[in-house]
Amino acid sequence: MLKINNLSASVDDGQKTILKGLSLEIPAGEVHAIMGPNGAGKSTLSYVLTGRDGYDVTGGTATLNGEGLLDMDPEERAAKGVFLSFQYPLEIPGVPTMTFLKTALNAQRKARGEEEMKAPEFLKKAKALAKELKIKPDMLKRPLNVGFSGGEKKRMEIFQMMMLEPNFIVMDETDSGLDVDALRIVADGVNKLRSPERGMLVITHYQRLLDYIVPDKVHVLTDGKIVASGDADFAKKLEVEGYDAYAA
Ligand code: ADP
Ligand code: MG
Ligand code: MG
């Protein structure tokens, strides 16, 4: 599903190289985790995959179901169903959350050649999901994330993710700063979204999240490259032994 081959990327107009020949394959239906020390390039990978400004690809390829991702603009990638969950969710003032989500969902459906979801169906789906995630209906009328507490933002992000039914999900340190209850909400949401057609990349500094979201594979990223890979138990070993053995 997602194939990254020998990817290099830099910031500061090429002054600073961060990704240095990173290769990774995530088949459809699998959840892979990336762990690694601070500053290794984990967030940079998620930014490059979603097309954030200021992160320049200097070599290599990344394809989603055979289509080159790196030439698409961020909106196109989102419409193809690539969803990035941020460590610090963005606030979108002025647009009610529901309006924002309906627009995003229908852009995605259009890109997939599907019919748009009509308002009644959308509302029904949103109401049911909000109830499940314990999100108060009035929050959906407020602008996205503006004035939301940390926990509310997290729940809202899982809500967005489940409403949008993305093809490929990248979560970048979604667990940082979460208490155990919020962690469960995130993990339950992710686990519900596991499906044979969907791939997920979960980036985390700590092993804790992986007790709840058990990955198919775990990779270590240090100094801009994947340097080791293993199964879910490998994450536990990393937590105990640290990353020094994998230093570049
Ligand atoms: P991680 O998520 O693994 O902690 P990052 O991808 O955030 O690492 O950062 C990797 C390195 O690149 C760090 O040294 C960081 O300071 C640097 N870096 C990331 N983004 C920028 C930027 N926009 N400008 C300058 N340096 C950056
Ligand atoms: Mg970091
Ligand atoms: Mg990071």
Tab-separated table of C-alpha atoms and ligand atoms in Angstrom:
chain	number	residue	atom	x	y	z
A	1	MET	CA	0.000	0.000	0.000
A	2	LEU	CA	2.531	2.612	1.157
A	3	LYS	CA	5.968	2.182	-0.364
A	4	ILE	CA	8.789	4.520	0.566
A	5	ASN	CA	12.062	4.004	-1.216
A	6	ASN	CA	15.351	5.690	-0.383
A	7	LEU	CA	13.639	8.914	0.675
A	8	SER	CA	15.745	11.958	1.469
A	9	ALA	CA	14.436	15.299	2.676
A	10	SER	CA	15.825	18.573	3.925
A	11	VAL	CA	14.704	21.788	5.588
A	12	ASP	CA	16.024	25.349	5.574
A	13	ASP	CA	16.210	25.443	1.766
A	14	GLY	CA	18.399	22.364	1.632
A	15	GLN	CA	20.760	23.538	4.381
A	16	LYS	CA	19.800	20.729	6.713
A	17	THR	CA	19.268	17.134	5.571
A	18	ILE	CA	16.968	15.189	7.900
A	19	LEU	CA	15.811	12.063	6.073
A	20	LYS	CA	18.778	10.200	4.641
A	21	GLY	CA	17.635	7.347	2.430
A	22	LEU	CA	14.630	6.040	4.346
A	23	SER	CA	12.884	2.927	3.023
A	24	LEU	CA	9.681	1.415	4.395
A	25	GLU	CA	6.780	-0.671	3.127
A	26	ILE	CA	3.422	-0.899	4.813
A	27	PRO	CA	1.064	-3.418	3.203
A	28	ALA	CA	-2.702	-2.788	3.265
A	29	GLY	CA	-4.274	-4.068	6.448
A	30	GLU	CA	-1.180	-3.576	8.576
A	31	VAL	CA	-0.304	-1.194	11.377
A	32	HIS	CA	3.362	-0.309	11.638
A	33	ALA	CA	4.981	1.657	14.427
A	34	ILE	CA	8.032	3.873	14.192
A	35	MET	CA	10.017	4.551	17.328
A	36	GLY	CA	13.232	6.446	17.771
A	37	PRO	CA	15.082	9.098	19.742
A	38	ASN	CA	14.141	12.773	19.707
A	39	GLY	CA	15.335	14.546	16.618
A	40	ALA	CA	15.635	11.345	14.538
A	41	GLY	CA	13.293	12.643	11.825
A	42	LYS	CA	10.032	10.949	12.803
A	43	SER	CA	7.861	14.063	12.498
A	44	THR	CA	9.706	15.071	9.360
A	45	LEU	CA	8.650	11.776	7.774
A	46	SER	CA	4.996	12.484	8.576
A	47	TYR	CA	5.311	16.029	7.193
A	48	VAL	CA	6.949	14.831	3.997
A	49	LEU	CA	4.218	12.221	3.500
A	50	THR	CA	1.471	14.797	3.890
A	51	GLY	CA	3.257	17.538	1.949
A	52	ARG	CA	3.930	20.204	4.532
A	53	ASP	CA	5.552	23.421	3.354
A	54	GLY	CA	9.244	23.836	4.075
A	55	TYR	CA	10.100	20.119	3.931
A	56	ASP	CA	11.817	19.452	0.615
A	57	VAL	CA	12.202	16.010	-0.882
A	58	THR	CA	15.706	15.688	-2.303
A	59	GLY	CA	15.596	12.063	-3.419
A	60	GLY	CA	13.644	8.815	-3.438
A	61	THR	CA	9.984	7.960	-3.889
A	62	ALA	CA	6.807	7.413	-1.899
A	63	THR	CA	3.753	5.781	-3.451
A	64	LEU	CA	0.303	4.977	-2.123
A	65	ASN	CA	-1.320	2.111	-4.013
A	66	GLY	CA	1.124	2.735	-6.831
A	67	GLU	CA	0.439	6.470	-7.163
A	68	GLY	CA	3.302	8.877	-6.514
A	69	LEU	CA	2.445	10.892	-3.417
A	70	LEU	CA	5.297	13.361	-3.446
A	71	ASP	CA	4.155	15.309	-6.501
A	72	MET	CA	0.651	15.831	-5.154
A	73	ASP	CA	-0.253	18.957	-3.236
A	74	PRO	CA	-1.420	18.443	0.366
A	75	GLU	CA	-5.116	18.797	-0.533
A	76	GLU	CA	-4.778	16.108	-3.197
A	77	ARG	CA	-3.121	13.768	-0.727
A	78	ALA	CA	-5.886	14.388	1.786
A	79	ALA	CA	-8.449	13.719	-0.924
A	80	LYS	CA	-6.687	10.424	-1.669
A	81	GLY	CA	-7.403	9.537	1.921
A	82	VAL	CA	-4.066	10.233	3.594
A	83	PHE	CA	-4.838	11.404	7.117
A	84	LEU	CA	-2.266	12.891	9.452
A	85	SER	CA	-3.015	13.056	13.130
A	86	PHE	CA	-0.935	15.817	14.696
A	87	GLN	CA	0.893	15.994	17.959
A	88	TYR	CA	-0.573	19.486	18.247
A	89	PRO	CA	-3.915	19.652	16.393
A	90	LEU	CA	-4.559	22.673	14.197
A	91	GLU	CA	-7.244	25.187	15.051
A	92	ILE	CA	-9.502	26.267	12.215
A	93	PRO	CA	-11.305	29.458	13.223
A	94	GLY	CA	-14.462	30.623	11.502
A	95	VAL	CA	-15.685	27.270	10.142
A	96	PRO	CA	-17.993	25.027	12.150
A	97	THR	CA	-16.434	21.613	12.692
A	98	MET	CA	-19.297	19.831	10.918
A	99	THR	CA	-19.009	22.019	7.815
A	100	PHE	CA	-15.280	21.466	7.670
A	101	LEU	CA	-15.662	17.702	7.969
A	102	LYS	CA	-18.448	17.382	5.439
A	103	THR	CA	-16.406	19.309	2.891
A	104	ALA	CA	-13.338	17.168	3.564
A	105	LEU	CA	-15.281	13.915	3.397
A	106	ASN	CA	-16.927	14.805	0.097
A	107	ALA	CA	-13.641	15.971	-1.444
A	108	GLN	CA	-12.278	12.540	-0.580
A	109	ARG	CA	-15.314	10.729	-1.975
A	110	LYS	CA	-15.060	12.722	-5.175
A	111	ALA	CA	-11.379	11.827	-5.542
A	112	ARG	CA	-12.316	8.153	-5.140
A	113	GLY	CA	-15.051	8.493	-7.757
A	114	GLU	CA	-17.763	7.954	-5.159
A	115	GLU	CA	-21.039	9.809	-4.750
A	116	GLU	CA	-21.099	12.640	-2.225
A	117	MET	CA	-22.616	12.010	1.172
A	118	LYS	CA	-25.834	13.978	1.597
A	119	ALA	CA	-26.505	16.073	4.680
A	120	PRO	CA	-29.034	13.731	6.394
A	121	GLU	CA	-26.766	10.703	6.135
A	122	PHE	CA	-23.773	12.748	7.259
A	123	LEU	CA	-25.655	14.101	10.286
A	124	LYS	CA	-26.850	10.657	11.277
A	125	LYS	CA	-23.352	9.237	11.086
A	126	ALA	CA	-21.871	12.192	12.981
A	127	LYS	CA	-24.465	12.015	15.759
A	128	ALA	CA	-23.955	8.309	16.322
A	129	LEU	CA	-20.197	8.640	16.380
A	130	ALA	CA	-20.238	11.699	18.654
A	131	LYS	CA	-22.312	9.713	21.130
A	132	GLU	CA	-19.887	6.818	20.997
A	133	LEU	CA	-16.900	9.083	21.613
A	134	LYS	CA	-18.718	11.123	24.272
A	135	ILE	CA	-18.488	14.366	22.284
A	136	LYS	CA	-21.179	16.908	23.129
A	137	PRO	CA	-23.259	17.876	20.065
A	138	ASP	CA	-22.647	21.622	20.610
A	139	MET	CA	-18.918	21.035	20.154
A	140	LEU	CA	-19.582	20.036	16.558
A	141	LYS	CA	-21.075	23.465	15.876
A	142	ARG	CA	-18.003	25.271	17.172
A	143	PRO	CA	-14.994	26.024	14.955
A	144	LEU	CA	-12.598	23.080	14.877
A	145	ASN	CA	-10.353	22.903	17.938
A	146	VAL	CA	-10.756	26.596	18.811
A	147	GLY	CA	-10.869	26.799	22.591
A	148	PHE	CA	-11.019	23.018	22.992
A	149	SER	CA	-9.163	21.462	25.899
A	150	GLY	CA	-6.339	18.997	25.201
A	151	GLY	CA	-8.594	16.005	25.831
A	152	GLU	CA	-11.389	17.475	23.684
A	153	LYS	CA	-8.960	18.028	20.815
A	154	LYS	CA	-7.843	14.400	20.980
A	155	ARG	CA	-11.376	13.088	21.014
A	156	MET	CA	-12.250	15.420	18.163
A	157	GLU	CA	-9.298	14.166	16.187
A	158	ILE	CA	-10.428	10.568	16.551
A	159	PHE	CA	-13.897	11.753	15.558
A	160	GLN	CA	-12.480	13.366	12.402
A	161	MET	CA	-10.468	10.286	11.613
A	162	MET	CA	-13.490	7.998	11.965
A	163	MET	CA	-15.799	10.323	10.012
A	164	LEU	CA	-13.345	10.608	7.137
A	165	GLU	CA	-12.602	6.881	6.860
A	166	PRO	CA	-9.118	7.505	5.488
A	167	ASN	CA	-7.168	5.002	3.366
A	168	PHE	CA	-3.925	5.619	5.128
A	169	ILE	CA	-3.418	7.069	8.590
A	170	VAL	CA	-0.244	8.610	9.963
A	171	MET	CA	-0.280	9.320	13.696
A	172	ASP	CA	2.589	11.414	14.978
A	173	GLU	CA	3.034	11.141	18.743
A	174	THR	CA	-0.700	11.240	19.208
A	175	ASP	CA	-0.078	9.823	22.661
A	176	SER	CA	2.076	12.590	24.080
A	177	GLY	CA	0.463	14.220	27.064
A	178	LEU	CA	-2.513	11.874	27.164
A	179	ASP	CA	-3.821	10.360	30.356
A	180	VAL	CA	-4.813	6.690	30.324
A	181	ASP	CA	-8.490	7.403	29.545
A	182	ALA	CA	-7.649	9.578	26.558
A	183	LEU	CA	-5.105	7.010	25.412
A	184	ARG	CA	-7.845	4.362	25.430
A	185	ILE	CA	-10.106	6.575	23.323
A	186	VAL	CA	-7.326	7.027	20.783
A	187	ALA	CA	-6.460	3.332	20.772
A	188	ASP	CA	-10.085	2.166	20.523
A	189	GLY	CA	-10.617	4.529	17.594
A	190	VAL	CA	-7.528	3.281	15.820
A	191	ASN	CA	-8.377	-0.356	16.476
A	192	LYS	CA	-11.900	0.158	15.088
A	193	LEU	CA	-10.376	1.572	11.919
A	194	ARG	CA	-8.152	-1.454	11.321
A	195	SER	CA	-9.294	-3.050	8.080
A	196	PRO	CA	-7.832	-5.102	5.221
A	197	GLU	CA	-7.903	-2.046	2.922
A	198	ARG	CA	-6.358	0.444	5.316
A	199	GLY	CA	-2.762	0.956	6.385
A	200	MET	CA	-1.506	2.857	9.426
A	201	LEU	CA	1.755	4.315	10.570
A	202	VAL	CA	1.935	5.067	14.270
A	203	ILE	CA	4.874	7.219	15.333
A	204	THR	CA	5.634	7.206	19.014
A	205	HIS	CA	8.466	7.982	21.363
A	206	TYR	CA	7.109	5.665	24.053
A	207	GLN	CA	6.084	2.030	24.013
A	208	ARG	CA	2.974	2.680	26.145
A	209	LEU	CA	0.638	3.383	23.210
A	210	LEU	CA	1.650	0.073	21.645
A	211	ASP	CA	0.167	-1.826	24.593
A	212	TYR	CA	-3.181	-0.613	23.280
A	213	ILE	CA	-2.496	-0.508	19.551
A	214	VAL	CA	-0.564	-3.703	18.896
A	215	PRO	CA	1.403	-3.136	15.688
A	216	ASP	CA	2.216	-5.732	13.036
A	217	LYS	CA	5.738	-4.364	12.786
A	218	VAL	CA	7.947	-1.960	14.703
A	219	HIS	CA	10.767	0.030	13.096
A	220	VAL	CA	13.539	2.075	14.633
A	221	LEU	CA	14.290	5.414	13.001
A	222	THR	CA	17.597	7.030	13.877
A	223	ASP	CA	19.393	9.771	12.018
A	224	GLY	CA	16.950	9.817	9.117
A	225	LYS	CA	16.875	6.113	8.309
A	226	ILE	CA	15.127	2.925	9.380
A	227	VAL	CA	17.918	0.979	11.061
A	228	ALA	CA	16.097	-2.005	12.581
A	229	SER	CA	12.686	-3.690	12.421
A	230	GLY	CA	10.869	-6.318	14.429
A	231	ASP	CA	7.488	-7.485	15.695
A	232	ALA	CA	5.386	-5.997	18.514
A	233	ASP	CA	7.669	-7.470	21.187
A	234	PHE	CA	10.574	-5.547	19.707
A	235	ALA	CA	8.980	-2.330	21.028
A	236	LYS	CA	9.170	-3.663	24.577
A	237	LYS	CA	12.832	-4.504	24.107
A	238	LEU	CA	13.486	-0.981	22.800
A	239	GLU	CA	11.756	0.580	25.774
A	240	VAL	CA	14.077	-1.298	28.117
A	241	GLU	CA	17.312	-1.050	26.148
A	242	GLY	CA	16.927	2.373	24.573
A	243	TYR	CA	18.147	3.395	21.143
A	244	ASP	CA	21.869	3.675	21.800
A	245	ALA	CA	22.592	0.318	20.174
A	246	TYR	CA	21.094	1.718	16.964
A	247	ALA	CA	22.907	5.049	16.976
A	248	ALA	CA	24.213	6.105	13.598
B	1	ADP	P1	11.544	13.707	15.752
B	1	ADP	O1	10.109	13.847	15.381
B	1	ADP	O2	12.087	12.345	15.481
B	1	ADP	O3	11.811	14.124	17.161
B	1	ADP	P2	11.935	15.820	13.794
B	1	ADP	O4	11.568	15.217	12.492
B	1	ADP	O5	10.956	16.709	14.436
B	1	ADP	O6	12.400	14.665	14.803
B	1	ADP	O7	13.288	16.645	13.611
B	1	ADP	C1	14.480	16.057	13.104
B	1	ADP	C2	15.585	17.108	13.124
B	1	ADP	O8	15.312	18.101	12.169
B	1	ADP	C3	15.728	17.829	14.443
B	1	ADP	O9	17.099	18.069	14.648
B	1	ADP	C4	14.949	19.104	14.230
B	1	ADP	O10	15.431	20.139	15.035
B	1	ADP	C5	15.218	19.368	12.771
B	1	ADP	N1	14.106	20.091	12.121
B	1	ADP	C6	12.857	19.636	11.904
B	1	ADP	N2	12.109	20.559	11.284
B	1	ADP	C7	12.898	21.623	11.096
B	1	ADP	C8	12.729	22.916	10.504
B	1	ADP	N3	11.550	23.280	9.986
B	1	ADP	N4	13.778	23.760	10.475
B	1	ADP	C9	14.971	23.388	10.999
B	1	ADP	N5	15.210	22.200	11.568
B	1	ADP	C10	14.199	21.324	11.629
B	2	MG	MG	10.202	15.098	18.791
B	3	MG	MG	8.400	14.402	16.401
